[in-house]
Amino acid sequence: MKIYEIGTGYTPIPAQMGAATEIVVEELTKALVRQRYDVTIIDIAADKRKKNNLPIIEVPVPSMFRGTDVKLGVMHKLKRVIYSINLAAVLKKILKKSKGKIILHFHNQYNMYFFMKLAPKRIRKQCTIVYTNHSYIWHGAWDEIKSTVQKRYFQEIFSMKNADYVFVLNEVTKDTLIKYVGIEKTKIHLIDNGVNTEVYKPMSLAEEKDFRDMNMLAGKRVFIQVGSVCERKNQLGAVELLLPFLKEDPNCVFMYAGGIISEEYQEEVKNYAKKNHVENQVIYLGELKPGKELNKYYSVADAMVFPSKSEGFSLVILEAMSAGTPVFVRNTLEFKLADECLQYKDANEFEEKMRKYILDDDSRKNLSEKARKVVMENYSWRAVAKQYLDIFGK
């Protein structure tokens, strides 16, 4: 069995920014390679690819499209289309030369849509085509997402209907696809994301002290949020929830990291902090590199505040918990790990749980140890890879 993990073309693998799907492709491939499976990543060409030992076939694109753009505008869409067309050509060449069982594992609607449209049926029959749905949009109520899905996700609907297997990250998405999109129940499988527990882990006391001293965080109570800066991720909501604690304690700080999707929204966050006289306690960290650098911020934080309005299955929640950091999430987010987080329905419940579980050092220590244990036992990439392999093997 030969497996091809197909990069989205958003940013080269290994990801040098918080690109969740690229991280999934990278870590899943590593886990499969460790278990001695024949797996290769097919990815966009890169001028400065991060040093790695991954088996990668590059798809050529014009140099102007080889960079990373977090603003999802016209050029970004054009890049996706050009990469997907060239990707289809590369895949056709591979399939023409291949023998035996071939798995093509797609993670992006553009990539699979153009492959299905451009590759002849006789070539497609030579492989098993699987698709993982990473899109947050499907987590919403059907009446709220129907219009958006029909306008912007018709390619994903086409891809899922034509895939041999469809993987989803939460039950809400699974139910929606069966009930409203007409995807066959027998080909949909629920598989969680995983986390690299060797990279995301608690720092030692000495390491934490050094990090705090270097970043002027000595004596500070730190709260963090990681994710693209935009209305959906709701950084403004995090500042609103933390405002009583920021005003109460000048040594309390909120640090947020991620690419800025909306400059206007970033200004809203900054203006709200300034209006409430906590601008020096609300700190934008920029785009942190995934891995060891990001782990230091998770590890030093008392908790991660994650008021995102919609998610498929957020990797940053797993990363934070693997680092031993308790996580607050809105009770409207439904995913398997939600019960292990501190869920809140409103500001009053958030404040109550903050004082009970986080500001009390003993309670926080217990939560930290529990978070790390849950992730270690259930969310390693080896365990996730095994779930995929059980389906691939069929």
Short mmCIF file of C-alpha atoms in Angstrom, two decimals:
data_model
loop_
_atom_site.label_atom_id
_atom_site.label_comp_id
_atom_site.label_asym_id
_atom_site.label_seq_id
_atom_site.Cartn_x
_atom_site.Cartn_y
_atom_site.Cartn_z
CA MET A 1 0.00 0.00 0.00
CA LYS A 2 1.39 3.39 -1.05
CA ILE A 3 -0.04 6.50 0.64
CA TYR A 4 0.20 10.04 -0.71
CA GLU A 5 -0.55 12.81 1.80
CA ILE A 6 -1.45 15.88 -0.23
CA GLY A 7 -0.49 19.33 1.07
CA THR A 8 -3.00 22.12 0.53
CA GLY A 9 -0.62 24.64 -1.07
CA TYR A 10 -1.41 27.26 1.58
CA THR A 11 2.11 27.21 3.01
CA PRO A 12 5.00 24.74 2.53
CA ILE A 13 5.40 21.73 4.80
CA PRO A 14 6.86 21.73 7.43
CA ALA A 15 4.76 24.75 8.35
CA GLN A 16 6.69 27.75 9.65
CA MET A 17 3.50 29.38 10.88
CA GLY A 18 0.37 28.16 12.64
CA ALA A 19 -1.16 26.46 9.61
CA ALA A 20 -3.23 23.68 11.17
CA THR A 21 -3.85 21.49 8.12
CA GLU A 22 -0.18 21.56 7.10
CA ILE A 23 0.77 20.53 10.64
CA VAL A 24 -1.70 17.63 10.41
CA VAL A 25 -0.19 16.44 7.12
CA GLU A 26 3.33 16.69 8.52
CA GLU A 27 2.67 14.91 11.80
CA LEU A 28 0.46 12.22 10.26
CA THR A 29 3.19 11.47 7.72
CA LYS A 30 5.84 11.25 10.46
CA ALA A 31 3.66 8.80 12.41
CA LEU A 32 3.07 6.63 9.33
CA VAL A 33 6.78 6.62 8.46
CA ARG A 34 7.69 5.56 12.01
CA GLN A 35 5.33 2.62 11.60
CA ARG A 36 7.18 1.70 8.38
CA TYR A 37 4.41 2.56 5.94
CA ASP A 38 5.27 3.79 2.45
CA VAL A 39 4.04 7.38 2.51
CA THR A 40 5.02 10.51 0.56
CA ILE A 41 3.88 14.12 0.87
CA ILE A 42 2.99 15.99 -2.31
CA ASP A 43 3.37 19.70 -1.67
CA ILE A 44 3.75 23.11 -3.26
CA ALA A 45 7.27 24.04 -4.41
CA ALA A 46 9.15 26.21 -1.91
CA ASP A 47 12.26 28.38 -2.25
CA LYS A 48 13.07 28.20 1.45
CA ARG A 49 11.58 25.00 2.81
CA LYS A 50 12.28 24.38 6.47
CA LYS A 51 14.94 21.70 6.96
CA ASN A 52 13.33 18.28 7.34
CA ASN A 53 13.63 14.55 6.68
CA LEU A 54 10.16 14.16 5.18
CA PRO A 55 9.61 12.39 1.84
CA ILE A 56 8.28 15.25 -0.32
CA ILE A 57 7.45 15.58 -4.02
CA GLU A 58 7.18 19.23 -5.05
CA VAL A 59 4.51 20.62 -7.37
CA PRO A 60 5.94 23.48 -9.47
CA VAL A 61 4.23 26.88 -9.35
CA PRO A 62 5.40 30.36 -10.46
CA SER A 63 7.76 31.95 -7.93
CA MET A 64 5.26 34.69 -7.10
CA PHE A 65 3.00 32.04 -5.51
CA ARG A 66 5.63 30.30 -3.39
CA GLY A 67 5.26 32.53 -0.36
CA THR A 68 2.69 32.43 2.42
CA ASP A 69 -0.28 34.78 2.49
CA VAL A 70 -2.64 34.84 5.45
CA LYS A 71 -5.04 37.32 3.83
CA LEU A 72 -7.52 35.20 1.91
CA GLY A 73 -7.99 37.49 -1.07
CA VAL A 74 -7.96 37.14 -4.86
CA MET A 75 -4.24 36.29 -5.11
CA HIS A 76 -4.67 33.58 -2.50
CA LYS A 77 -7.52 32.00 -4.48
CA LEU A 78 -5.53 32.25 -7.70
CA LYS A 79 -2.60 30.54 -5.99
CA ARG A 80 -4.90 27.71 -4.85
CA VAL A 81 -6.26 27.22 -8.37
CA ILE A 82 -2.84 27.21 -10.08
CA TYR A 83 -1.38 24.84 -7.49
CA SER A 84 -4.40 22.52 -7.76
CA ILE A 85 -4.20 22.37 -11.57
CA ASN A 86 -0.47 21.61 -11.47
CA LEU A 87 -1.08 19.13 -8.66
CA ALA A 88 -3.58 17.24 -10.81
CA ALA A 89 -0.91 16.93 -13.54
CA VAL A 90 1.65 15.57 -11.05
CA LEU A 91 -0.85 13.06 -9.64
CA LYS A 92 -1.78 11.83 -13.12
CA LYS A 93 1.89 11.12 -13.88
CA ILE A 94 2.31 9.27 -10.58
CA LEU A 95 -0.78 7.11 -11.13
CA LYS A 96 0.25 6.20 -14.69
CA LYS A 97 3.51 4.75 -13.36
CA SER A 98 2.14 3.17 -10.17
CA LYS A 99 1.19 -0.42 -9.46
CA GLY A 100 -0.57 -1.92 -6.46
CA LYS A 101 -2.81 -0.22 -3.93
CA ILE A 102 -2.62 3.59 -3.98
CA ILE A 103 -4.20 5.93 -1.42
CA LEU A 104 -4.60 9.62 -2.29
CA HIS A 105 -5.38 11.53 0.91
CA PHE A 106 -6.71 15.04 0.19
CA HIS A 107 -7.09 17.76 2.84
CA ASN A 108 -8.40 20.66 0.73
CA GLN A 109 -11.46 21.17 -1.48
CA TYR A 110 -9.62 22.98 -4.30
CA ASN A 111 -7.01 20.23 -4.61
CA MET A 112 -9.45 17.35 -4.87
CA TYR A 113 -12.01 19.20 -6.99
CA PHE A 114 -9.52 19.99 -9.76
CA PHE A 115 -8.02 16.50 -9.61
CA MET A 116 -11.45 14.96 -10.08
CA LYS A 117 -12.22 17.30 -12.96
CA LEU A 118 -8.88 16.98 -14.75
CA ALA A 119 -7.88 13.35 -14.20
CA PRO A 120 -9.62 10.83 -16.51
CA LYS A 121 -11.87 8.30 -14.82
CA ARG A 122 -9.70 5.36 -15.92
CA ILE A 123 -6.75 6.90 -14.01
CA ARG A 124 -8.81 7.71 -10.93
CA LYS A 125 -9.93 4.08 -10.77
CA GLN A 126 -6.33 3.08 -10.04
CA CYS A 127 -6.46 4.56 -6.54
CA THR A 128 -8.56 4.94 -3.41
CA ILE A 129 -9.46 8.59 -2.82
CA VAL A 130 -9.98 9.81 0.75
CA TYR A 131 -10.83 13.29 1.97
CA THR A 132 -10.47 14.83 5.43
CA ASN A 133 -12.85 17.71 6.14
CA HIS A 134 -10.99 20.33 8.20
CA SER A 135 -13.46 23.17 7.54
CA TYR A 136 -14.86 24.92 10.59
CA ILE A 137 -18.00 26.01 8.72
CA TRP A 138 -19.69 22.59 8.97
CA HIS A 139 -19.76 22.85 12.76
CA GLY A 140 -22.56 25.43 12.61
CA ALA A 141 -26.34 24.93 12.58
CA TRP A 142 -27.59 24.12 9.05
CA ASP A 143 -29.99 27.09 8.84
CA GLU A 144 -27.08 29.41 9.61
CA ILE A 145 -24.50 27.89 7.26
CA LYS A 146 -26.63 26.71 4.31
CA SER A 147 -26.19 29.85 2.19
CA THR A 148 -22.44 30.08 2.82
CA VAL A 149 -21.92 26.40 2.10
CA GLN A 150 -23.76 26.56 -1.20
CA LYS A 151 -21.80 29.61 -2.38
CA ARG A 152 -18.31 28.89 -1.07
CA TYR A 153 -18.08 25.18 -0.32
CA PHE A 154 -19.62 23.60 -3.42
CA GLN A 155 -16.17 22.22 -4.27
CA GLU A 156 -15.98 20.52 -0.88
CA ILE A 157 -19.45 19.01 -1.33
CA PHE A 158 -18.37 17.68 -4.73
CA SER A 159 -15.17 16.29 -3.24
CA MET A 160 -16.90 14.52 -0.37
CA LYS A 161 -19.56 13.02 -2.61
CA ASN A 162 -16.90 11.62 -4.92
CA ALA A 163 -14.44 10.39 -2.29
CA ASP A 164 -14.29 6.72 -1.36
CA TYR A 165 -13.98 7.70 2.32
CA VAL A 166 -14.64 10.97 4.16
CA PHE A 167 -13.04 11.78 7.51
CA VAL A 168 -14.51 14.41 9.86
CA LEU A 169 -13.36 15.90 13.15
CA ASN A 170 -16.60 16.15 15.13
CA GLU A 171 -20.06 14.63 15.38
CA VAL A 172 -21.86 17.84 14.34
CA THR A 173 -20.11 17.81 10.96
CA LYS A 174 -20.81 14.11 10.52
CA ASP A 175 -24.53 14.52 11.21
CA THR A 176 -24.81 17.58 8.95
CA LEU A 177 -23.14 15.83 6.01
CA ILE A 178 -25.43 12.83 6.31
CA LYS A 179 -28.68 14.70 6.92
CA TYR A 180 -28.34 17.76 4.68
CA VAL A 181 -25.64 17.02 2.10
CA GLY A 182 -26.51 13.41 1.37
CA ILE A 183 -23.09 11.87 2.03
CA GLU A 184 -23.41 8.13 2.56
CA LYS A 185 -23.23 7.27 6.24
CA THR A 186 -21.08 4.19 5.59
CA LYS A 187 -18.21 6.19 4.11
CA ILE A 188 -17.97 8.86 6.82
CA HIS A 189 -15.55 8.22 9.69
CA LEU A 190 -14.90 10.36 12.78
CA ILE A 191 -11.18 10.71 13.49
CA ASP A 192 -9.65 13.22 15.92
CA ASN A 193 -6.59 15.35 15.36
CA GLY A 194 -3.46 14.57 17.32
CA VAL A 195 -0.54 16.44 18.86
CA ASN A 196 3.21 15.95 19.11
CA THR A 197 3.53 15.33 22.84
CA GLU A 198 7.33 15.34 22.63
CA VAL A 199 7.34 18.94 21.40
CA TYR A 200 4.38 20.32 23.35
CA LYS A 201 5.15 19.59 26.98
CA PRO A 202 5.55 21.43 30.30
CA MET A 203 8.83 23.26 30.79
CA SER A 204 10.98 22.59 33.83
CA LEU A 205 10.92 25.20 36.62
CA ALA A 206 14.39 26.39 35.59
CA GLU A 207 13.36 26.72 31.92
CA GLU A 208 10.22 28.61 32.88
CA LYS A 209 12.17 31.02 35.10
CA ASP A 210 14.66 31.74 32.31
CA PHE A 211 11.85 32.30 29.81
CA ARG A 212 9.98 34.62 32.16
CA ASP A 213 13.12 36.62 32.91
CA MET A 214 14.00 36.97 29.21
CA ASN A 215 10.48 38.16 28.34
CA MET A 216 9.85 40.40 31.36
CA LEU A 217 7.17 38.04 32.67
CA ALA A 218 8.59 37.47 36.14
CA GLY A 219 5.77 37.67 38.66
CA LYS A 220 3.15 37.93 35.92
CA ARG A 221 -0.03 35.88 35.68
CA VAL A 222 -0.23 35.01 31.98
CA PHE A 223 -3.24 34.11 29.84
CA ILE A 224 -2.85 33.25 26.18
CA GLN A 225 -4.83 32.73 23.01
CA VAL A 226 -3.41 31.28 19.78
CA GLY A 227 -5.15 31.57 16.40
CA SER A 228 -5.66 33.86 13.42
CA VAL A 229 -6.71 37.34 14.48
CA CYS A 230 -10.26 37.66 13.23
CA GLU A 231 -13.84 37.91 14.43
CA ARG A 232 -14.38 34.12 14.35
CA LYS A 233 -11.47 33.46 16.70
CA ASN A 234 -12.87 36.24 18.91
CA GLN A 235 -9.80 37.73 20.58
CA LEU A 236 -11.96 40.70 21.55
CA GLY A 237 -14.21 38.29 23.46
CA ALA A 238 -11.17 37.01 25.35
CA VAL A 239 -10.20 40.54 26.43
CA GLU A 240 -13.79 41.22 27.53
CA LEU A 241 -13.84 38.06 29.64
CA LEU A 242 -10.46 38.84 31.22
CA LEU A 243 -11.13 42.55 31.80
CA PRO A 244 -12.14 42.19 35.51
CA PHE A 245 -8.92 40.30 36.20
CA LEU A 246 -6.75 42.72 34.22
CA LYS A 247 -8.18 45.65 36.16
CA GLU A 248 -7.95 43.80 39.46
CA ASP A 249 -4.29 42.82 39.05
CA PRO A 250 -1.76 44.92 37.08
CA ASN A 251 0.50 41.84 36.91
CA CYS A 252 -2.15 39.95 34.93
CA VAL A 253 -1.52 39.94 31.15
CA PHE A 254 -3.29 38.58 28.08
CA MET A 255 -1.02 37.55 25.20
CA TYR A 256 -2.38 36.54 21.81
CA ALA A 257 -0.58 35.17 18.77
CA GLY A 258 -1.51 34.48 15.16
CA GLY A 259 -1.58 35.92 11.68
CA ILE A 260 -3.76 39.01 11.28
CA ILE A 261 -6.61 38.14 8.92
CA SER A 262 -8.43 41.43 9.55
CA GLU A 263 -6.53 44.65 10.31
CA GLU A 264 -9.84 46.29 11.22
CA TYR A 265 -10.56 43.62 13.82
CA GLN A 266 -7.05 43.94 15.27
CA GLU A 267 -7.71 47.66 15.71
CA GLU A 268 -10.96 46.85 17.52
CA VAL A 269 -9.05 44.70 20.02
CA LYS A 270 -6.42 47.39 20.58
CA ASN A 271 -9.00 50.17 20.91
CA TYR A 272 -11.06 48.22 23.44
CA ALA A 273 -7.97 47.61 25.57
CA LYS A 274 -7.01 51.28 25.37
CA LYS A 275 -10.51 52.47 26.19
CA ASN A 276 -10.48 50.31 29.34
CA HIS A 277 -6.93 51.36 30.30
CA VAL A 278 -5.41 47.88 30.02
CA GLU A 279 -3.51 48.39 26.74
CA ASN A 280 -0.18 47.60 28.45
CA GLN A 281 -1.58 44.26 29.64
CA VAL A 282 -2.94 43.15 26.26
CA ILE A 283 0.04 42.03 24.19
CA TYR A 284 0.06 40.90 20.56
CA LEU A 285 2.92 38.44 20.00
CA GLY A 286 2.76 38.26 16.23
CA GLU A 287 2.94 34.97 14.33
CA LEU A 288 4.80 32.43 16.49
CA LYS A 289 6.54 29.49 14.86
CA PRO A 290 4.84 26.19 15.71
CA GLY A 291 6.87 23.84 17.87
CA LYS A 292 9.35 24.72 20.60
CA GLU A 293 8.86 28.50 20.42
CA LEU A 294 5.09 28.27 20.71
CA ASN A 295 5.32 25.62 23.43
CA LYS A 296 7.21 28.03 25.72
CA TYR A 297 4.25 30.43 25.69
CA TYR A 298 1.75 27.65 26.32
CA SER A 299 3.85 26.29 29.16
CA VAL A 300 4.29 29.62 30.92
CA ALA A 301 0.56 30.48 30.74
CA ASP A 302 -1.82 29.94 33.64
CA ALA A 303 -4.55 29.11 31.12
CA MET A 304 -5.50 29.49 27.48
CA VAL A 305 -8.67 31.47 26.84
CA PHE A 306 -10.25 30.25 23.60
CA PRO A 307 -13.62 31.92 22.92
CA SER A 308 -13.70 30.95 19.22
CA LYS A 309 -17.19 31.01 17.73
CA SER A 310 -16.72 28.01 15.43
CA GLU A 311 -14.13 25.23 15.08
CA GLY A 312 -13.73 21.82 13.51
CA PHE A 313 -11.23 20.48 16.01
CA SER A 314 -8.70 23.09 17.06
CA LEU A 315 -5.08 21.92 17.17
CA VAL A 316 -4.12 24.73 19.53
CA ILE A 317 -6.38 23.30 22.23
CA LEU A 318 -4.52 20.00 22.02
CA GLU A 319 -1.15 21.77 21.97
CA ALA A 320 -1.96 23.83 25.06
CA MET A 321 -3.27 20.84 27.01
CA SER A 322 -0.25 18.78 26.00
CA ALA A 323 1.88 21.57 27.49
CA GLY A 324 -0.11 21.20 30.72
CA THR A 325 -2.14 24.39 30.20
CA PRO A 326 -5.85 24.37 31.15
CA VAL A 327 -8.15 25.69 28.40
CA PHE A 328 -11.36 27.74 28.57
CA VAL A 329 -13.80 27.18 25.68
CA ARG A 330 -17.32 28.40 24.94
CA ASN A 331 -19.92 25.74 25.72
CA THR A 332 -21.18 26.01 22.12
CA LEU A 333 -18.03 24.33 20.79
CA GLU A 334 -18.76 20.63 20.37
CA PHE A 335 -15.82 18.26 19.95
CA LYS A 336 -14.65 15.18 21.79
CA LEU A 337 -12.11 16.96 23.99
CA ALA A 338 -14.57 19.64 25.13
CA ASP A 339 -15.44 17.81 28.36
CA GLU A 340 -11.79 18.01 29.39
CA CYS A 341 -11.80 21.82 29.02
CA LEU A 342 -13.28 24.50 31.26
CA GLN A 343 -16.54 25.27 29.46
CA TYR A 344 -18.46 28.48 30.12
CA LYS A 345 -21.78 29.85 28.87
CA ASP A 346 -21.32 33.50 29.87
CA ALA A 347 -19.00 35.96 31.59
CA ASN A 348 -20.33 35.10 35.06
CA GLU A 349 -19.58 31.41 34.68
CA PHE A 350 -16.16 32.24 33.21
CA GLU A 351 -15.29 34.40 36.21
CA GLU A 352 -16.54 31.79 38.65
CA LYS A 353 -14.46 29.01 37.09
CA MET A 354 -11.43 31.26 36.74
CA ARG A 355 -11.40 32.03 40.44
CA LYS A 356 -12.15 28.45 41.45
CA TYR A 357 -9.86 26.50 39.14
CA ILE A 358 -7.12 28.81 37.88
CA LEU A 359 -6.44 31.49 40.49
CA ASP A 360 -6.28 28.76 43.14
CA ASP A 361 -2.78 27.31 42.65
CA ASP A 362 -3.58 23.80 43.88
CA SER A 363 -6.65 23.49 41.65
CA ARG A 364 -4.73 24.79 38.69
CA LYS A 365 -1.91 22.29 39.26
CA ASN A 366 -4.42 19.42 39.32
CA LEU A 367 -6.04 20.64 36.09
CA SER A 368 -2.64 21.00 34.45
CA GLU A 369 -1.63 17.44 35.29
CA LYS A 370 -5.02 16.09 34.15
CA ALA A 371 -4.80 17.95 30.82
CA ARG A 372 -1.37 16.52 30.06
CA LYS A 373 -2.44 13.00 31.06
CA VAL A 374 -5.58 13.01 28.88
CA VAL A 375 -3.62 14.09 25.82
CA MET A 376 -0.79 11.62 26.40
CA GLU A 377 -3.23 8.72 26.69
CA ASN A 378 -5.57 9.55 23.80
CA TYR A 379 -4.19 12.05 21.31
CA SER A 380 -0.73 11.00 20.19
CA TRP A 381 -0.20 11.03 16.42
CA ARG A 382 0.63 7.33 16.56
CA ALA A 383 -2.89 6.62 17.85
CA VAL A 384 -4.46 8.90 15.23
CA ALA A 385 -2.43 7.29 12.43
CA LYS A 386 -3.66 3.87 13.50
CA GLN A 387 -7.26 5.03 13.08
CA TYR A 388 -6.54 6.14 9.51
CA LEU A 389 -4.68 2.91 8.77
CA ASP A 390 -7.60 0.80 9.97
CA ILE A 391 -9.72 2.41 7.24
CA PHE A 392 -7.00 2.47 4.57
CA GLY A 393 -6.44 -1.24 5.13
CA LYS A 394 -9.99 -2.02 4.08
#
